[in-house]
Coordinates of N, CA and C in Angstrom, one line a residue:
V201 N -13.9 -0.4 -11.2 CA -12.3 -0.2 -10.7 C -11.4 -0.6 -11.0
Q202 N -10.1 -0.2 -11.4 CA -8.7 -1.0 -11.6 C -7.9 -0.1 -10.6
L203 N -7.3 -1.4 -10.4 CA -6.0 -0.7 -9.3 C -4.7 -1.6 -10.0
Q204 N -3.6 -0.4 -10.8 CA -2.9 -1.1 -11.3 C -1.3 -0.9 -10.8
A205 N -0.9 -2.1 -9.8 CA 0.2 -2.1 -8.8 C 1.6 -2.1 -9.5
S206 N 2.5 -1.1 -9.6 CA 3.5 -1.7 -10.3 C 4.8 -1.4 -9.6
G207 N 5.9 -1.4 -10.2 CA 7.4 -1.0 -9.6 C 8.2 -1.9 -8.7
G208 N 7.6 -3.2 -8.6 CA 8.4 -4.4 -7.8 C 9.3 -4.8 -8.3
G209 N 10.3 -5.6 -7.6 CA 11.3 -6.5 -8.3 C 12.2 -7.2 -7.3
L210 N 13.3 -7.2 -7.8 CA 14.5 -8.2 -7.1 C 15.4 -7.5 -6.5
V211 N 15.7 -6.9 -5.7 CA 16.3 -6.3 -4.8 C 17.7 -6.7 -3.9
Q212 N 18.4 -6.2 -3.3 CA 19.1 -6.6 -2.5 C 18.9 -6.0 -1.1
A213 N 19.0 -6.7 -0.1 CA 18.9 -6.0 1.3 C 19.7 -4.6 1.2
G214 N 18.9 -3.6 2.1 CA 19.6 -2.5 2.3 C 19.1 -1.1 1.1
D215 N 18.8 -1.9 0.0 CA 18.3 -1.1 -1.4 C 16.7 -0.6 -1.1
S216 N 16.5 0.0 -2.2 CA 15.2 1.1 -2.5 C 14.0 0.6 -3.6
L217 N 13.0 0.6 -3.3 CA 12.3 0.7 -4.4 C 11.2 1.8 -4.4
R218 N 10.3 2.1 -5.5 CA 9.2 3.0 -5.3 C 8.2 2.4 -5.9
L219 N 7.1 2.1 -5.2 CA 5.9 1.3 -5.8 C 4.9 2.4 -6.2
S220 N 3.7 2.1 -7.5 CA 3.2 3.0 -7.8 C 1.9 2.3 -7.7
C221 N 0.9 2.8 -7.9 CA -0.6 2.5 -8.0 C -1.6 3.5 -9.0
A222 N -2.0 2.8 -9.8 CA -2.6 4.1 -10.9 C -4.1 3.6 -10.7
A223 N -4.8 4.5 -10.1 CA -6.2 3.9 -9.9 C -7.5 4.6 -10.9
S224 N -8.0 3.8 -11.3 CA -9.3 4.0 -12.4 C -10.7 3.7 -12.0
G225 N -11.6 4.2 -12.3 CA -13.0 3.9 -12.7 C -13.7 4.4 -11.4
L226 N -13.2 5.5 -10.3 CA -13.3 6.0 -9.1 C -13.1 7.4 -9.2
T227 N -13.7 8.0 -8.2 CA -13.5 9.3 -8.0 C -11.8 9.2 -6.7
F228 N -11.2 9.4 -7.3 CA -10.1 8.9 -6.2 C -9.8 10.3 -5.3
V229 N -9.8 10.9 -5.2 CA -9.9 12.1 -4.0 C -10.8 11.5 -3.0
N230 N -11.8 10.8 -3.3 CA -12.9 10.9 -2.2 C -12.3 9.7 -1.3
Y231 N -11.4 8.7 -1.7 CA -11.1 7.8 -1.0 C -9.6 7.5 -0.1
D232 N -9.8 7.1 0.8 CA -8.5 6.9 1.6 C -7.9 5.7 0.7
M233 N -6.6 5.7 1.0 CA -5.8 4.4 0.2 C -5.0 3.8 1.0
G234 N -4.6 2.7 0.7 CA -3.8 2.0 1.8 C -2.9 0.8 0.6
W235 N -1.8 0.2 1.5 CA -1.0 -0.8 0.8 C -1.0 -2.1 1.7
F236 N -0.9 -3.0 1.4 CA -1.1 -4.2 2.0 C -0.1 -5.1 1.3
R237 N 0.8 -6.2 2.1 CA 1.3 -7.4 1.4 C 1.2 -8.8 1.7
Q238 N 1.2 -9.4 1.2 CA 1.3 -10.9 1.5 C 2.4 -11.6 0.9
A239 N 2.8 -12.4 2.1 CA 4.3 -13.1 1.7 C 3.5 -14.8 1.6
P240 N 4.2 -15.3 1.0 CA 3.9 -16.7 0.8 C 3.7 -17.4 1.9
G241 N 2.4 -18.0 1.9 CA 2.0 -18.7 3.3 C 1.5 -17.9 4.5
K242 N 1.2 -16.9 4.2 CA 0.9 -16.0 5.2 C -0.3 -14.9 4.8
E243 N -0.9 -14.3 5.9 CA -2.1 -13.6 5.3 C -1.7 -12.4 4.7
R244 N -2.8 -11.4 4.2 CA -2.3 -10.4 3.9 C -2.3 -9.5 5.1
G245 N -1.1 -8.6 5.2 CA -1.2 -8.0 6.4 C -1.0 -6.2 6.0
F246 N -1.3 -5.2 6.7 CA -1.3 -4.1 6.3 C 0.3 -3.2 6.6
V247 N 0.4 -2.5 5.4 CA 1.7 -1.6 5.3 C 1.6 -0.5 5.6
A248 N 0.7 0.6 5.2 CA 0.4 1.8 5.3 C -1.0 2.0 4.5
A249 N -0.7 3.6 5.1 CA -2.4 3.9 4.8 C -2.3 5.8 4.8
I250 N -3.2 6.0 4.0 CA -2.8 7.8 3.4 C -4.5 8.4 3.3
S251 N -4.7 9.4 4.2 CA -5.8 10.1 3.9 C -6.4 10.2 2.5
R252 N -7.5 10.8 2.5 CA -8.2 11.4 1.4 C -7.3 12.9 0.6
S253 N -6.9 13.3 1.7 CA -5.9 14.7 1.1 C -4.8 14.8 1.0
G254 N -3.8 13.2 1.7 CA -2.3 13.0 1.9 C -2.0 13.5 3.1
G255 N -3.1 14.4 4.0 CA -2.5 14.9 4.9 C -2.1 13.9 6.2
S256 N -2.6 13.1 6.4 CA -2.4 12.1 7.5 C -2.0 10.7 6.7
T257 N -0.9 10.0 7.5 CA -0.4 8.8 6.8 C -0.2 8.1 8.5
Y258 N -0.4 6.5 7.9 CA -0.2 5.3 9.1 C 0.7 4.3 8.3
Y259 N 1.3 3.6 9.4 CA 2.1 3.0 9.0 C 2.2 1.4 9.7
A260 N 2.7 0.5 9.3 CA 2.9 -0.7 10.3 C 3.9 -0.5 10.9
D261 N 4.1 -1.0 12.1 CA 5.5 -0.8 13.1 C 6.6 -1.3 12.4
S262 N 6.4 -2.3 11.4 CA 7.8 -3.1 11.0 C 8.2 -2.3 10.0
V263 N 7.3 -1.1 9.3 CA 8.0 -0.6 8.4 C 8.0 0.7 8.4
K264 N 7.9 1.6 9.7 CA 8.1 3.2 10.5 C 9.4 3.2 10.0
G265 N 9.2 4.2 9.7 CA 10.7 4.9 9.5 C 11.5 4.8 8.3
R266 N 11.0 3.1 7.4 CA 11.6 2.8 6.2 C 10.8 3.2 5.0
F267 N 9.7 3.0 5.3 CA 8.5 3.5 4.1 C 7.9 4.5 4.0
T268 N 7.5 5.3 3.0 CA 6.8 6.3 3.3 C 5.4 6.2 1.6
I269 N 4.4 6.4 2.4 CA 3.3 6.4 1.5 C 2.8 7.8 0.9
S270 N 2.7 8.2 -0.2 CA 2.1 9.5 -0.9 C 1.1 9.1 -1.9
R271 N 0.3 10.4 -2.3 CA -0.4 10.3 -3.2 C -0.8 11.2 -4.0
D272 N -0.8 11.2 -5.5 CA -0.9 12.5 -6.1 C -2.6 12.5 -6.8
N273 N -3.4 13.1 -6.2 CA -5.1 13.4 -6.4 C -5.1 13.5 -8.3
A274 N -4.0 14.1 -8.6 CA -4.5 14.7 -9.9 C -3.6 13.8 -10.9
K275 N -2.9 12.9 -10.6 CA -2.8 11.7 -11.2 C -3.3 10.5 -10.9
N276 N -4.4 10.7 -9.6 CA -5.0 9.3 -9.1 C -4.0 8.0 -9.1
A277 N -3.3 8.5 -8.6 CA -1.9 7.8 -8.2 C -1.6 7.3 -6.7
V278 N -1.1 6.4 -6.6 CA -0.6 6.3 -4.7 C 0.9 5.8 -4.7
Y279 N 1.5 6.0 -4.0 CA 2.9 5.6 -4.1 C 3.4 5.0 -2.5
L280 N 4.4 4.1 -2.9 CA 5.0 3.7 -1.6 C 6.8 3.7 -1.9
Q281 N 7.0 4.6 -1.2 CA 8.6 4.6 -1.1 C 9.1 3.7 -0.1
M282 N 9.9 2.8 -0.4 CA 10.3 1.9 0.3 C 12.0 1.7 0.5
N283 N 12.9 2.3 1.6 CA 13.9 2.2 1.7 C 14.6 1.2 2.7
S284 N 15.7 1.2 2.8 CA 16.4 -0.3 3.8 C 15.6 -1.3 3.6
L285 N 15.5 -1.9 2.5 CA 14.3 -3.3 2.6 C 15.2 -4.3 2.9
K286 N 14.5 -5.5 3.5 CA 15.2 -6.1 4.4 C 14.4 -7.5 3.6
P287 N 15.0 -8.6 3.9 CA 14.5 -10.0 3.5 C 13.1 -10.0 3.7
E288 N 12.7 -9.8 5.0 CA 11.5 -10.1 5.1 C 10.1 -8.9 4.9
D289 N 10.7 -8.2 4.2 CA 9.8 -7.1 3.1 C 9.4 -7.7 2.1
T290 N 10.0 -9.2 1.7 CA 9.3 -9.9 0.4 C 8.2 -10.4 0.6
A291 N 7.2 -10.0 -0.6 CA 5.9 -10.2 -0.6 C 5.3 -9.6 -1.9
V292 N 4.3 -10.1 -2.1 CA 3.3 -9.3 -3.0 C 2.6 -8.1 -2.9
Y293 N 2.8 -6.9 -2.8 CA 2.5 -5.6 -2.4 C 0.9 -5.3 -3.3
Y294 N -0.2 -5.0 -2.6 CA -1.2 -4.7 -3.0 C -1.8 -3.3 -2.7
C295 N -2.1 -2.2 -3.7 CA -2.9 -1.1 -3.3 C -4.4 -1.3 -3.0
E296 N -4.9 -0.9 -2.2 CA -6.4 -1.0 -1.9 C -7.0 0.2 -1.6
V297 N -8.3 0.3 -2.0 CA -8.9 1.3 -1.5 C -10.2 1.3 -0.3
K298 N -10.2 2.4 0.8 CA -10.7 2.0 1.9 C -12.0 2.4 1.7
T299 N -12.7 1.4 1.5 CA -14.4 1.7 0.7 C -15.1 1.4 2.1
R300 N -14.7 1.3 3.4 CA -15.5 1.3 4.7 C -15.1 2.0 6.0
F301 N -15.8 2.5 6.4 CA -15.0 3.4 7.7 C -14.1 4.4 7.6
P302 N -14.6 5.6 6.2 CA -13.2 6.4 6.2 C -12.8 7.2 7.3
G303 N -11.8 7.4 7.4 CA -11.0 8.2 8.1 C -10.7 7.4 9.7
T304 N -11.0 6.3 9.5 CA -10.6 5.3 10.6 C -10.4 3.8 10.4
N305 N -10.1 3.3 11.6 CA -10.2 1.6 11.0 C -8.7 1.6 10.4
W306 N -7.8 2.5 10.2 CA -6.8 2.5 9.1 C -6.2 0.8 9.2
Y307 N -6.0 0.6 10.2 CA -5.0 -1.1 9.9 C -5.8 -2.5 9.5
N308 N -7.5 -2.4 9.7 CA -8.2 -3.4 9.3 C -8.4 -3.4 7.8
E309 N -7.9 -4.6 7.5 CA -7.6 -4.9 6.0 C -9.0 -5.2 5.7
H310 N -10.1 -5.5 6.6 CA -11.3 -6.0 5.8 C -12.3 -4.4 5.6
T311 N -11.6 -3.3 5.8 CA -12.2 -1.9 5.4 C -11.9 -1.6 4.3
Y312 N -10.8 -2.3 3.5 CA -10.7 -1.8 2.3 C -10.9 -2.9 1.3
T313 N -11.1 -2.7 0.1 CA -11.0 -3.4 -1.2 C -10.1 -3.0 -2.4
Y314 N -10.1 -4.6 -2.7 CA -9.0 -4.3 -3.9 C -9.2 -4.6 -4.9
W315 N -8.7 -4.2 -6.2 CA -9.0 -4.6 -7.5 C -7.9 -4.8 -8.4
G316 N -7.6 -5.8 -8.9 CA -6.4 -6.1 -10.0 C -5.2 -6.9 -9.2
Q317 N -4.2 -6.7 -10.0 CA -2.9 -7.7 -9.7 C -2.3 -6.7 -8.3
G318 N -1.2 -7.5 -7.5 CA -0.4 -6.8 -6.9 C 1.1 -6.5 -8.0
T319 N 2.0 -6.0 -7.0 CA 3.2 -6.6 -7.8 C 4.2 -6.9 -6.8
Q320 N 5.2 -7.8 -7.1 CA 6.2 -8.6 -6.1 C 7.5 -7.7 -5.5
V321 N 7.6 -8.0 -5.0 CA 8.7 -7.3 -4.5 C 9.7 -8.4 -3.4
T322 N 10.9 -8.5 -4.0 CA 11.7 -10.0 -3.5 C 13.1 -9.2 -3.2
V323 N 13.4 -9.3 -1.6 CA 14.6 -8.5 -1.4 C 15.6 -10.0 -1.1
S324 N 16.7 -9.8 -1.3 CA 17.8 -11.0 -1.0 C 18.7 -10.3 -0.2
S325 N 19.2 -11.7 0.6 CA 19.9 -11.0 1.6 C 21.4 -10.8 1.5

């Protein structure tokens, strides 16, 4: 399995970014997906998740109303649209496959597995 995250960069507070994650080596439509992030010196934390069909989405309180997760099962891809970025959003962002407890435990990082590198997002004030 490979998960290739891209789209990160250096932006100013208030700007937007769209992250993409291309998945291969798995039957993508069979898996819920999530985005997580890890800032320096902090543990990896939940950002957003989306069900297999894309019909249900879940967000951390810190990003609700600013970030939108979506997926395109035809392209084996999941996206994270990030608007109104803040300096505290600075982190490495990872897309992960929900390999345990499908359809539940959305916020628990231990129910996901990641393969590959994340993408760095840096927001300056």
